Each structure stands twice: as C-alpha cells, then as structure tokens.
Tab-separated table of C-alpha atoms in Angstrom:
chain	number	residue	atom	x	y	z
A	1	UNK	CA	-17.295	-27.980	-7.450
A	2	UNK	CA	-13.534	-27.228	-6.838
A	3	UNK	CA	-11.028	-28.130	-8.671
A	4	UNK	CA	-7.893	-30.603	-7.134
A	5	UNK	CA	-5.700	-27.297	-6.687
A	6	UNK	CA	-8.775	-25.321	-5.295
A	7	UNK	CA	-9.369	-28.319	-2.606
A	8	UNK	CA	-5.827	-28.574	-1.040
A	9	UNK	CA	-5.852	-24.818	-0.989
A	10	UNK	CA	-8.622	-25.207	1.052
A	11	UNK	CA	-7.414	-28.446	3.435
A	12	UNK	CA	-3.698	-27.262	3.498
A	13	UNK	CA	-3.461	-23.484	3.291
A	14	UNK	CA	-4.089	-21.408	6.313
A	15	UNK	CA	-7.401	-18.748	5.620
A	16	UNK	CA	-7.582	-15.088	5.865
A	17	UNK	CA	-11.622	-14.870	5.578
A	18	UNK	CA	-14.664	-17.664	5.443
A	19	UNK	CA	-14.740	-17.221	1.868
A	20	UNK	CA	-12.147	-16.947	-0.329
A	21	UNK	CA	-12.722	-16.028	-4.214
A	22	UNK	CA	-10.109	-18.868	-4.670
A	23	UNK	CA	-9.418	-18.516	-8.096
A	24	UNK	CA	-7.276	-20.847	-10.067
A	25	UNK	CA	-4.301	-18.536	-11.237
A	26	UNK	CA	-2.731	-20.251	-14.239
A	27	UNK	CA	-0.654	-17.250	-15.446
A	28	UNK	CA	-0.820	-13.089	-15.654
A	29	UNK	CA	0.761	-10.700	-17.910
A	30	UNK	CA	0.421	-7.203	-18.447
A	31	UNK	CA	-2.670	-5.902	-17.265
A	32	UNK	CA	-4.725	-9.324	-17.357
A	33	UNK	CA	-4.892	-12.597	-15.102
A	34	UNK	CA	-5.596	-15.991	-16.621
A	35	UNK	CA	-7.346	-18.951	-14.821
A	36	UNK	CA	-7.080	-22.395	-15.452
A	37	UNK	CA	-9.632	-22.887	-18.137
A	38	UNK	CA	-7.791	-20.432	-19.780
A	39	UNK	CA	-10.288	-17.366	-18.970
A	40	UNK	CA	-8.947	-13.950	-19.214
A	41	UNK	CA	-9.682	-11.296	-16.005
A	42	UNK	CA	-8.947	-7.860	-16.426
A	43	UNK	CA	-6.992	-6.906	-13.571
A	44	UNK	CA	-8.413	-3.267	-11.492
A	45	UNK	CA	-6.542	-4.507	-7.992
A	46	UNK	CA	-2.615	-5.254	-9.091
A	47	UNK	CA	-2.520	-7.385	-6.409
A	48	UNK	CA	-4.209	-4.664	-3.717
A	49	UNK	CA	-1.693	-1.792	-4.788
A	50	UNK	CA	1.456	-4.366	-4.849
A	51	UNK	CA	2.043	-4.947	-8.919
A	52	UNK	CA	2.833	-1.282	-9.766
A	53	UNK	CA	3.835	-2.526	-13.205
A	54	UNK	CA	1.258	-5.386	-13.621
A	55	UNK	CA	2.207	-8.650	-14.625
A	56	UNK	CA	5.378	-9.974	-16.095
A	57	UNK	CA	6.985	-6.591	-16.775
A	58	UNK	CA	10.250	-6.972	-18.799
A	59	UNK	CA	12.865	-4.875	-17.104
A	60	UNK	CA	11.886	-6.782	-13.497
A	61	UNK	CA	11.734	-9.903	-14.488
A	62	UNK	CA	14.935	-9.466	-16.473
A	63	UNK	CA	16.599	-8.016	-13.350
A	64	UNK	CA	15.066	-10.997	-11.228
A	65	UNK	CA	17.059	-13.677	-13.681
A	66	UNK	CA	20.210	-11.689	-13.695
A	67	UNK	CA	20.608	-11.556	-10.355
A	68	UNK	CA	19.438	-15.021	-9.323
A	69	UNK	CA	22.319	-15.846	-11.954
A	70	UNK	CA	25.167	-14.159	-9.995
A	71	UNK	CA	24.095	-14.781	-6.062
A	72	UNK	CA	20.706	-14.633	-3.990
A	73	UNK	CA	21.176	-14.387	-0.042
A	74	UNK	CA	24.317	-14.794	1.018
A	75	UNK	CA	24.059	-12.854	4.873
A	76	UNK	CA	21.875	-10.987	7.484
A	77	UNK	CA	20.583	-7.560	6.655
A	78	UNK	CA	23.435	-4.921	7.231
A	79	UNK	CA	26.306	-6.669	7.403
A	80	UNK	CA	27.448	-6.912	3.709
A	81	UNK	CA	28.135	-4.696	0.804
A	82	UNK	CA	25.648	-6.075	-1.605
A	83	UNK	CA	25.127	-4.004	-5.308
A	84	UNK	CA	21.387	-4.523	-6.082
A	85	UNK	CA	20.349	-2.978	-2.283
A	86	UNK	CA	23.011	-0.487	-2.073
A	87	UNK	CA	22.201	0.868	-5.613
A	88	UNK	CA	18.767	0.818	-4.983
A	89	UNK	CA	18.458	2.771	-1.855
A	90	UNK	CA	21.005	5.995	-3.555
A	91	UNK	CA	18.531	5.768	-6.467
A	92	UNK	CA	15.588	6.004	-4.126
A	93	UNK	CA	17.012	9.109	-1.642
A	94	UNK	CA	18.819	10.888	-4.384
A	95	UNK	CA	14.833	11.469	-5.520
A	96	UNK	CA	13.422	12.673	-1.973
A	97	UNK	CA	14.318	15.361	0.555
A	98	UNK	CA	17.993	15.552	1.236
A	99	UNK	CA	16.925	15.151	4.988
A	100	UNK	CA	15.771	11.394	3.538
A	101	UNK	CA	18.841	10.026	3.043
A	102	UNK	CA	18.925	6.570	4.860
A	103	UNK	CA	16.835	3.305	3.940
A	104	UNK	CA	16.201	0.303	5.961
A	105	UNK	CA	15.249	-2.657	3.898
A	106	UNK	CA	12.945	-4.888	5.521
A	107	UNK	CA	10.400	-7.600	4.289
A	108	UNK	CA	7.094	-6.166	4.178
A	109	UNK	CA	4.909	-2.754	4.782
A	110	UNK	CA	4.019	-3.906	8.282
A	111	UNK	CA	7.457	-4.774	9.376
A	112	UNK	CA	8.816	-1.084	8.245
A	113	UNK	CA	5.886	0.197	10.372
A	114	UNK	CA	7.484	-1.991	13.155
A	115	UNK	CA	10.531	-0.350	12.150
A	116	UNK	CA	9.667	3.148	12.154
A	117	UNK	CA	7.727	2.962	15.510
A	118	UNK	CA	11.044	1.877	17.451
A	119	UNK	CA	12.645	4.648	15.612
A	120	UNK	CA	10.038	7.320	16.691
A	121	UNK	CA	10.900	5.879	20.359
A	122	UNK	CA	14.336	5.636	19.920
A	123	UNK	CA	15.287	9.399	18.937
A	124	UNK	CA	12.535	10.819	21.146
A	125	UNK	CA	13.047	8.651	24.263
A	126	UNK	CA	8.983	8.837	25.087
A	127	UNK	CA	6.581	6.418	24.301
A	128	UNK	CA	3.319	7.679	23.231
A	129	UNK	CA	2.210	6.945	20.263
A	130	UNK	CA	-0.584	8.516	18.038
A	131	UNK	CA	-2.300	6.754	15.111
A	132	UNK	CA	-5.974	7.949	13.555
A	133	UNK	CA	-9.590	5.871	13.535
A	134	UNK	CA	-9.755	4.078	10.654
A	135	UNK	CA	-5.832	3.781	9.860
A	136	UNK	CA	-4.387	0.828	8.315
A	137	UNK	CA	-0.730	0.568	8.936
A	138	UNK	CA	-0.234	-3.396	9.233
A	139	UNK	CA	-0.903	-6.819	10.829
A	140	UNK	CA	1.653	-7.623	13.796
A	141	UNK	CA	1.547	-6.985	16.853
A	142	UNK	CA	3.123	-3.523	16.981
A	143	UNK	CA	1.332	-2.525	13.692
A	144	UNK	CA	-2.036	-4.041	14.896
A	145	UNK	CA	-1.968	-1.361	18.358
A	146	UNK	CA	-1.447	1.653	15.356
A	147	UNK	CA	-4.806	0.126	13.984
A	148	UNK	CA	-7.634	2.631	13.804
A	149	UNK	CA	-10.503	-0.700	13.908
A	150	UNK	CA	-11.280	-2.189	17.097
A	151	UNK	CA	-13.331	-4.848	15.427
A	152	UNK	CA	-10.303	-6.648	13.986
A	153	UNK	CA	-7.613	-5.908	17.200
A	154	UNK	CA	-9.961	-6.864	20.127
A	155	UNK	CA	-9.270	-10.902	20.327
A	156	UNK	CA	-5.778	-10.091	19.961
A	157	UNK	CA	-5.120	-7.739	23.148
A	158	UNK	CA	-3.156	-6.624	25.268
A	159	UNK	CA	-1.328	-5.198	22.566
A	160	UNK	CA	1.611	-2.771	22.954
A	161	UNK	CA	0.710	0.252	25.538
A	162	UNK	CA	0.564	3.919	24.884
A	163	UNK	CA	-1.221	4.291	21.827
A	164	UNK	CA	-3.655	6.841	21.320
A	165	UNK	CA	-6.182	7.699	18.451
A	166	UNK	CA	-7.618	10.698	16.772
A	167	UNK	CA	-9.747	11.641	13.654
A	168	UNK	CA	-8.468	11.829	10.210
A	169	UNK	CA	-8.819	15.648	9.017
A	170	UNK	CA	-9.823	17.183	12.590
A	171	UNK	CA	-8.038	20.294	13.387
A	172	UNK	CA	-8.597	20.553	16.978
A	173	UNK	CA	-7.449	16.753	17.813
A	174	UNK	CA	-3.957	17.550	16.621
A	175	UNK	CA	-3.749	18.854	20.082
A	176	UNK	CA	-3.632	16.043	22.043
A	177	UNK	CA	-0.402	15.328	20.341
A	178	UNK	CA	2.146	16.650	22.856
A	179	UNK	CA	5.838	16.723	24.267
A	180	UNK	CA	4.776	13.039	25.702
A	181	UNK	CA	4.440	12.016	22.099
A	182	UNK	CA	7.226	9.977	20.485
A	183	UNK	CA	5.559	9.891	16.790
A	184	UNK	CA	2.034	10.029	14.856
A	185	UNK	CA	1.539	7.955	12.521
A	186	UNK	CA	-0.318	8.743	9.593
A	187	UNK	CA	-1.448	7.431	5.490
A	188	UNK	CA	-1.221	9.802	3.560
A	189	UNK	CA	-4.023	8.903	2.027
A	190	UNK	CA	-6.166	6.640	4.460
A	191	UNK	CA	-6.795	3.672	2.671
A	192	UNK	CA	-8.721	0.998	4.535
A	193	UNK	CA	-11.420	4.011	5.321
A	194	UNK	CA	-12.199	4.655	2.086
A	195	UNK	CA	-9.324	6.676	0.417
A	196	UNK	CA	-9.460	9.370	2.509
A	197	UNK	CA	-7.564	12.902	0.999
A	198	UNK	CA	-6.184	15.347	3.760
A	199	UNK	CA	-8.465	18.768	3.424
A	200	UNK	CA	-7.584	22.129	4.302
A	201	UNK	CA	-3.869	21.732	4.511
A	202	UNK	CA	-4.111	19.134	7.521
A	203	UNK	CA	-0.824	17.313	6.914
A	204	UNK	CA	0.250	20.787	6.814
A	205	UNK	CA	-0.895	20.970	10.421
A	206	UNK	CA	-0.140	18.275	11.438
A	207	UNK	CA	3.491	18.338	10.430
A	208	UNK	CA	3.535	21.844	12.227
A	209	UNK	CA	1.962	20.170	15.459
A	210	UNK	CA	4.505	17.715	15.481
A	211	UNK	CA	7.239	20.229	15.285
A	212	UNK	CA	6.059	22.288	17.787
A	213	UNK	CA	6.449	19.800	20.468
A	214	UNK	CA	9.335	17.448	19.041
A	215	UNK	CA	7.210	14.482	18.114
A	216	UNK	CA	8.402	12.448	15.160
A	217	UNK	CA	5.670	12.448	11.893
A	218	UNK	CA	5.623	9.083	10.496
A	219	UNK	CA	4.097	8.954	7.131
A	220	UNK	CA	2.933	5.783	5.930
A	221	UNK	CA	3.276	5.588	2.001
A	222	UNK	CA	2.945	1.799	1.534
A	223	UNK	CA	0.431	1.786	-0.592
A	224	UNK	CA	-0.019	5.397	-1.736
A	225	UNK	CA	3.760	5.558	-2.774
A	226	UNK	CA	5.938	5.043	-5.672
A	227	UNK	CA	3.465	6.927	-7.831
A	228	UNK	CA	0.285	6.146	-7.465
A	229	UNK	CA	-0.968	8.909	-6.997
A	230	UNK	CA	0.841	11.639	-9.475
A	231	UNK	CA	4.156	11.868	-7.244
A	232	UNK	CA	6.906	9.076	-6.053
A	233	UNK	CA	4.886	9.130	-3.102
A	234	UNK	CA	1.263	10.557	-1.685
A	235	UNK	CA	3.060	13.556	0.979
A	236	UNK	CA	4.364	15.302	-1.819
A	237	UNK	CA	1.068	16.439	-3.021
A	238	UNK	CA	0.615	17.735	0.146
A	239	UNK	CA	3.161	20.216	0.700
A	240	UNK	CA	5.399	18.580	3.688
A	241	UNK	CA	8.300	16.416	4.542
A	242	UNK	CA	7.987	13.986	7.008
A	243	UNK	CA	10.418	12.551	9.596
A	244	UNK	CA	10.288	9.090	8.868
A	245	UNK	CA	8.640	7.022	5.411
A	246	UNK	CA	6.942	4.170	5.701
A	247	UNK	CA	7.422	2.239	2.282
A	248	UNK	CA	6.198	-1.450	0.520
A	249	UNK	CA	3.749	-3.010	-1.989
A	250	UNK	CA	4.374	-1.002	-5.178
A	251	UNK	CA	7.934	-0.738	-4.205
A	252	UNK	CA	9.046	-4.670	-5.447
A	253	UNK	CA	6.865	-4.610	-8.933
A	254	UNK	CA	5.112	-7.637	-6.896
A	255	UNK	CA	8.142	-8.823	-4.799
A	256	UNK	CA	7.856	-8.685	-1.290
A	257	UNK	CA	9.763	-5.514	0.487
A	258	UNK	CA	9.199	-3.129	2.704
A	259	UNK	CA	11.698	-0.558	4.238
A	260	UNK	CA	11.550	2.887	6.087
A	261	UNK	CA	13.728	6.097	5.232
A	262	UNK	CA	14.644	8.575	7.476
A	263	UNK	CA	17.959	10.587	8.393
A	264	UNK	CA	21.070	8.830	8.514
A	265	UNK	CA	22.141	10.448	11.996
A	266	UNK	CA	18.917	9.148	13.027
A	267	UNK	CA	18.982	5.392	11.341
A	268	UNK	CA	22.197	5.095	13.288
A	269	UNK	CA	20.108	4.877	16.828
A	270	UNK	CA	19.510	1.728	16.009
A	271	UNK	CA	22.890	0.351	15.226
A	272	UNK	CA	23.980	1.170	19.342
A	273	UNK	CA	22.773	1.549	22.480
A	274	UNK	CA	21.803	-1.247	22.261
A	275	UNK	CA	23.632	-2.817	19.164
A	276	UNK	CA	20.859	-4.505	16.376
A	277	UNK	CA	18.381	-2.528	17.763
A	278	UNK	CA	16.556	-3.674	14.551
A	279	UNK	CA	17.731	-7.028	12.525
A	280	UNK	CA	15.892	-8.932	9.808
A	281	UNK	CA	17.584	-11.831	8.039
A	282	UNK	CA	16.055	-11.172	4.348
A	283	UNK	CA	15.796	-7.648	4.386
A	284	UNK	CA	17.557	-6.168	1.603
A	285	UNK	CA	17.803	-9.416	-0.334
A	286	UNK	CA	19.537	-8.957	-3.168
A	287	UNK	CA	16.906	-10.405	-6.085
A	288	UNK	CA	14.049	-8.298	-4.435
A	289	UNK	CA	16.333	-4.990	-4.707
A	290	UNK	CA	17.183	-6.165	-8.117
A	291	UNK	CA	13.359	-5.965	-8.775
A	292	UNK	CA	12.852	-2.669	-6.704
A	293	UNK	CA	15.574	-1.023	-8.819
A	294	UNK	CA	14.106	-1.845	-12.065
A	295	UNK	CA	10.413	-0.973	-10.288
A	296	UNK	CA	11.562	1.994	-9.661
A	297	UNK	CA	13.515	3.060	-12.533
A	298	UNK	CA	10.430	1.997	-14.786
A	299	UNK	CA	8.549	4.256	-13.478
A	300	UNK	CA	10.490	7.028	-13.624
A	301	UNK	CA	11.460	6.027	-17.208
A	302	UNK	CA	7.877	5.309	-18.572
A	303	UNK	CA	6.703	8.473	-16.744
A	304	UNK	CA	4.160	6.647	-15.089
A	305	UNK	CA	3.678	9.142	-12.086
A	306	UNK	CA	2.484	12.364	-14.340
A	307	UNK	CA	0.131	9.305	-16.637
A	308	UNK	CA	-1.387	8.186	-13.226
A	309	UNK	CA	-3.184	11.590	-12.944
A	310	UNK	CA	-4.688	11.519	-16.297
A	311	UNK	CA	-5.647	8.229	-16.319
A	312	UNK	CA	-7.497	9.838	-13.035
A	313	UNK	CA	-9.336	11.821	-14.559
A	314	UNK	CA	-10.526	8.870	-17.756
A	315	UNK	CA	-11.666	6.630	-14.308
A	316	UNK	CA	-13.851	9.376	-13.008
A	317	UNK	CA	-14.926	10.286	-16.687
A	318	UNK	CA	-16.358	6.408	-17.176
A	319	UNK	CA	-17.160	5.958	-13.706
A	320	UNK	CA	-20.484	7.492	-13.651
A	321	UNK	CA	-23.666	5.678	-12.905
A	322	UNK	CA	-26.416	6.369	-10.665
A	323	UNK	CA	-25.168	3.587	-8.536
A	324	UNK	CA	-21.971	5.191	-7.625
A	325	UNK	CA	-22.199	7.641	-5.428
A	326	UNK	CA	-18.466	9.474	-5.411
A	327	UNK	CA	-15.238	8.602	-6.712
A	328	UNK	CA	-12.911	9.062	-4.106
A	329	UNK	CA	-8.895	8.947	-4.130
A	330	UNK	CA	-6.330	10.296	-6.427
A	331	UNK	CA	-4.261	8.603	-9.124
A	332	UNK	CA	-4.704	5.324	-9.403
A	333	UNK	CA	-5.696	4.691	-6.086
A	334	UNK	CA	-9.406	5.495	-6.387
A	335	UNK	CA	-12.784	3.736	-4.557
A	336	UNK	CA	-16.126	4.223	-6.398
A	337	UNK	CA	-18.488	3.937	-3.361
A	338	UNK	CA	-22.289	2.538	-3.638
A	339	UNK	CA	-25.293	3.488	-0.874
A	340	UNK	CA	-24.886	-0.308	0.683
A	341	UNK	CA	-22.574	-2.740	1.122
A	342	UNK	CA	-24.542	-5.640	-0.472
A	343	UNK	CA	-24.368	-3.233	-3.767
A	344	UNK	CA	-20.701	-3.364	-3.573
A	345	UNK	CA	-20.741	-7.074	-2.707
A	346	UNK	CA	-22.622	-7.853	-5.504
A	347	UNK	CA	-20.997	-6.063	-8.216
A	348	UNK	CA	-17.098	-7.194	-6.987
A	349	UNK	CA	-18.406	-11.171	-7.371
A	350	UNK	CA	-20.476	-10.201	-10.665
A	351	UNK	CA	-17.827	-8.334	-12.523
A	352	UNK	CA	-14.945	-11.179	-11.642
A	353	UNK	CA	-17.692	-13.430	-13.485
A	354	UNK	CA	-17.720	-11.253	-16.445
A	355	UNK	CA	-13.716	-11.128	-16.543
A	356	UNK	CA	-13.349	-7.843	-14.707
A	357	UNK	CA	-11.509	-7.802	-10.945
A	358	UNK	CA	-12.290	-5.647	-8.393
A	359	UNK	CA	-11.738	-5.716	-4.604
A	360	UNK	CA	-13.312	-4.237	-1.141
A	361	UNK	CA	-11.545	-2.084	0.653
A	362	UNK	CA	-10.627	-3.144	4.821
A	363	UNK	CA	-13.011	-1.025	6.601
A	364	UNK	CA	-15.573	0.484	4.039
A	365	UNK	CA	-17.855	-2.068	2.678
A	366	UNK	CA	-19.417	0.734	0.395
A	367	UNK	CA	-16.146	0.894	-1.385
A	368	UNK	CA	-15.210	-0.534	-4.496
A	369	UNK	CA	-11.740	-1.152	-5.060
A	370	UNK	CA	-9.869	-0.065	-7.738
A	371	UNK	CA	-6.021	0.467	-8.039
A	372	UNK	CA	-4.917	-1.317	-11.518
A	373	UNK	CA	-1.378	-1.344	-12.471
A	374	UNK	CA	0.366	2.247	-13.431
A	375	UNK	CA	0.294	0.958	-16.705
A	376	UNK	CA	-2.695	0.367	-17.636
A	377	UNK	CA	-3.978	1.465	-21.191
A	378	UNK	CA	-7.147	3.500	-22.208
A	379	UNK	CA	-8.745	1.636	-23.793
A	380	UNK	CA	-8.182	-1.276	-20.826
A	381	UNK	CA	-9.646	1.417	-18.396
A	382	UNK	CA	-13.012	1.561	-20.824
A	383	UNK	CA	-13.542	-1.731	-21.391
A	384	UNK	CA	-13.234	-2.475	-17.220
A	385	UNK	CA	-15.406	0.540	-16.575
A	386	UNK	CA	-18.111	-0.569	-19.221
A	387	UNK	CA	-18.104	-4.124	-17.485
A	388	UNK	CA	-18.239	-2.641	-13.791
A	389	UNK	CA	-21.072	-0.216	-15.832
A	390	UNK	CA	-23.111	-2.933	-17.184
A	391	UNK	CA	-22.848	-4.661	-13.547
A	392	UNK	CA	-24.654	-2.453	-11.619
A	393	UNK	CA	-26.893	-2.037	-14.855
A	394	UNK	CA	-28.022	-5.524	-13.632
A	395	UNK	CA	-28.127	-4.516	-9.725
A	396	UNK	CA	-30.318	-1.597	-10.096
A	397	UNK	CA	-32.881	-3.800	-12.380
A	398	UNK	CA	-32.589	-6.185	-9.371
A	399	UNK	CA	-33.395	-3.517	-6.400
C-alpha cells in the first residue's frame, strides 16, 4: 500500500525504470537515511557516488546558508566575476597538473562530457570520436553516442555520427585510434561494467597512442574523482595526465555540478570562432561552488583520500562469503559481484529491508553496488557488511 507522497510520486513524477524502490525520504544525516516511519537505512550508495561527504555535512551546508545569504544567480555562466566559482576553480587546478589550469562549470557530469567532446573537436578540427564497450559517460544526446550499451541507445538513434568503440584494456585496439581521431574518451575506472581497473599500464598506452597521432585523451572522472579512490581523482593512480577532465557527482557534496578542466589556451576555443561556442545559464552558480569549495576543502582537510584506501582494504576484509565471487574496484568505489543476477537482485531489496542500502550497477547485473560516503566509520562499514553477510546467509539457504 503506498503512502499519499509515494502515490503522487507515482501519478505526477516522470519514471526512470518500471519499478522504483520509492522510498519515503524523511531526512539523512551522516552516513544514515531516515524514512517516514522514522526507520533508519544505512547508506552504502551516497546517492550513486554523488554525497562524497554523506548527509548534512557541516562545512557545506554552512557554506550553502552563507552564500544564499549574500546573492544566488545573478547572470549567465562566464560573464561575471563571482567569488564562490572563481575561488573554487584556483583551489581545484592549483591541486592538478599545471597543464590543468582552466575549469568550465557546468550543471551535471553529462553536460561536461558534452563539453569536453566539442572541445576535443574544436582544437583538433576532426571529428572522430572513440569511446569503449561498456562506457558510461552520460544521458544526452551527445553523451548517449559515447555510450558503450546498445541496449539502452537503440530507440534513441540517429545519434551524433563518427563515433567508434573499442575494448576496455585491449592493447591492440588502441590502434584504430588515428590522426582522424579528435578525442577518446575514457573512465578511468569503468563503472557501469563493473568497476573495471586499467591492467598492464593501459592508460599508459593509451595516453601514448593518443600522443602519437594528436588525438585529445578525455578522461572521465565523474564518478571516480575527488577521492574516491585514494587520489583527487582515479588517473593519478595510473601514472598519466590527460588532455581534458571530465568532472561531477562527488564534486558538489550532493549539489548538482559538473565541469571539465583542460588548458586555458585551449578553453579559449570556445570563447571565438564562433563566440559562446559553449553557454549554460546555471553553470557556475554561485551556492553550488560555495558547496564544491567546502566539498573539496573537506576532503583535503579530513584526509579523506589516503582513509578511502584503508577503508578498502576493511570492505574486502568483511566482504567475504561464498556468495561473492570478487571484490572489484578501488577505494570506495568497489562492486562485490554474485554468479547471477537474481542473487544480486535479491540481496539489494533484502538488505534495504533490514536497514542496509545497496544499489546495481548500469550494465552488470552481477554487481553489487557499493560506494558509501568518504566518511564513513569502521564500525559503520561492519555493521553494513554483517547485514549484506547475513543476506546472502538467507539466499544460499534459499538456492
């Protein structure tokens, strides 16, 4: 039986899937969710990689009030001098490669993918693009034609033309990128596949590929980034520096933002020839860089990026059942895979009824979800992992 709120979110708000888990939020903070009876959910997703400090952190919501207090939007991306947004993107490059330097501040992750694509054309003139099987990079249009899933792009062609695909990992398709390529795009960690990790060097590679014909190597860090995974973001365990940075999710502390950072002599192709050659009204708004300021200098000041690792390595420690197969990911952006989907089914819907959520993952149905906030105790990481244990206790007595 749903409740009032549960039935107009059904008759008045637009669907993403047949069946929605639909639960009644009545408030979150810190690691945990509350529902409207008052029942308290132990939060694994952070809003799929998005609330980077959990719920209700201080310092952002703090930052959110002080800027509402002085002035929210006031103009179109790029035309003022605004503090929060200016402050926040020096922070930001001041901490990656000096060739990073300039930040476009956009809405969401797939809009800085739109972003970054038009770059890659822009300062290369061509207009091939590469992407991977399996990639994940966004919903519109242009992000949708990056997408490594036919399944979920078919109804919606044509999409835009010139996009290719190879595998994730394979050394000898990184020649098919050539001087008719404008830009790969690439996770650096694929994450609707499964969590996918690079192996023997192949960002390595495939940053040398790119350089070797002039393509531009687009690195998508939306949700690996702002440190998830040990580092500020995912490439820098890797060894490389890419051309252009995809950013988003963690990057707000559960605003929404995206951006993308690349050179500043490049960022300025889009400024002429022609003129607004990318515009967004509420890019850069000035209470979501508020929030992305204090996101990021949380982190940094909590240490949060080294703590990720470790708390790695307590997941993978209380993670072991003869249900789960591998543990795959790094940091805190980790899938525990089953043999079936139905397994993984089961045990997402079983441990949200025993106060424990968990996700699937967009492509891999054997996956199991788990990316809880960078702060996150110990002791909250047992008690989730004994729930999700005791779960598939109660599957395997079932099979």
């Amino acid at each position: 039986m749903n409740t009032p709120l549960q039935q107009d979110f059904f008759d008045f708000q637009a669907q993403t899937s047949p069946h929605p888990l639909a639960m009644e939020v009545s408030h979150a903070e810190g690691s945990f969710i509350f529902d409207h009876t008052g029942k308290r959910y132990l939060d694994f997703v952070a809003g799929v990689s998005a609330c980077s400090l959990g719920h209700q952190h201080p310092k952002v919501n703090q930052a959110i009030k002080d800027q509402l207090d002085r002035y929210s939007h006031v103009m179109v991306y790029g035309e003022y001098a605004q503090e929060p947004a200016t402050t926040y993107c020096k922070k930001l490059v001041r901490m990656m490669d000096p060739t990073l330097n300039c930040v476009y501040l956009v809405n969401s992750g797939t809009e800085a993918t739109e972003g970054a694509l038009k770059l890659a054309r822009r300062i290369t003139g061509r207009s091939q693009l590469i992407s991977f099987h399996h990639a994940y990079h966004g919903n519109t249009m242009g992000a949708m034609s990056v997408m490594g899933f036919e399944p979920r792009k078919q109804v919606f062609r044509p999409l835009i033309p010139d996009v290719d695909f190879i595998h994730f990992n394979s050394e000898i398709d990184l020649l098919q990128i050539t001087d008719k390529t404008a830009g790969v795009i690439v996770e650096s960690i694929q994450g609707g596949a499964g969590f996918i990790t690079p192996e023997n060097d192949y960002l390595v590679k495939l940053k040398a590929r790119c350089e070797a014909v002039g393509a531009m190597l687009i690195i998508d860090e939306i949700q690996p980034g702002f440190g998830r995974t040990g580092t500020l973001f995912g490439y820098e365990n890797y060894g490389i520096v890419p051309d252009i940075v995809v950013i988003g999710k963690g990057m707000g502390g559960g605003m929404p933002v995206g951006g993308f950072v690349a050179s500043r002599e490049r960022m300025k192709l889009l400024s002429e020839h022609p003129k607004l050659g990318h515009i967004t009204t509420f890019g850069g708004h000035p209470v979501i860089a508020a929030a992305c300021l204090a996101t990021l200098e949380s982190i940094v000041d909590e240490q949060l990026m080294p703590k990720a690792l470790e708390k790695e390595q307590l997941f993978r420690q209380e993670l072991k059942h003869p249900l789960i197969n591998e543990v795959r990911g790094k940091g805190l952006m980790l899938a525990a895979m089953t043999s079936s989907e139905e397994i993984t089914t089961k045990a997402i819907l079983l441990a949200q009824e025993k106060g424990l959520i968990l996700f699937w993952l967009l492509f891999e149905g054997k996956a199991i979800r788990i990316t809880p906030p960078l702060t996150i105790s110990d002791d909250e990481i047992r008690f989730g992992c004994q729930i999700l244990r005791e779960v598939l206790d109660e599957i395997q007595k079932s099979l």
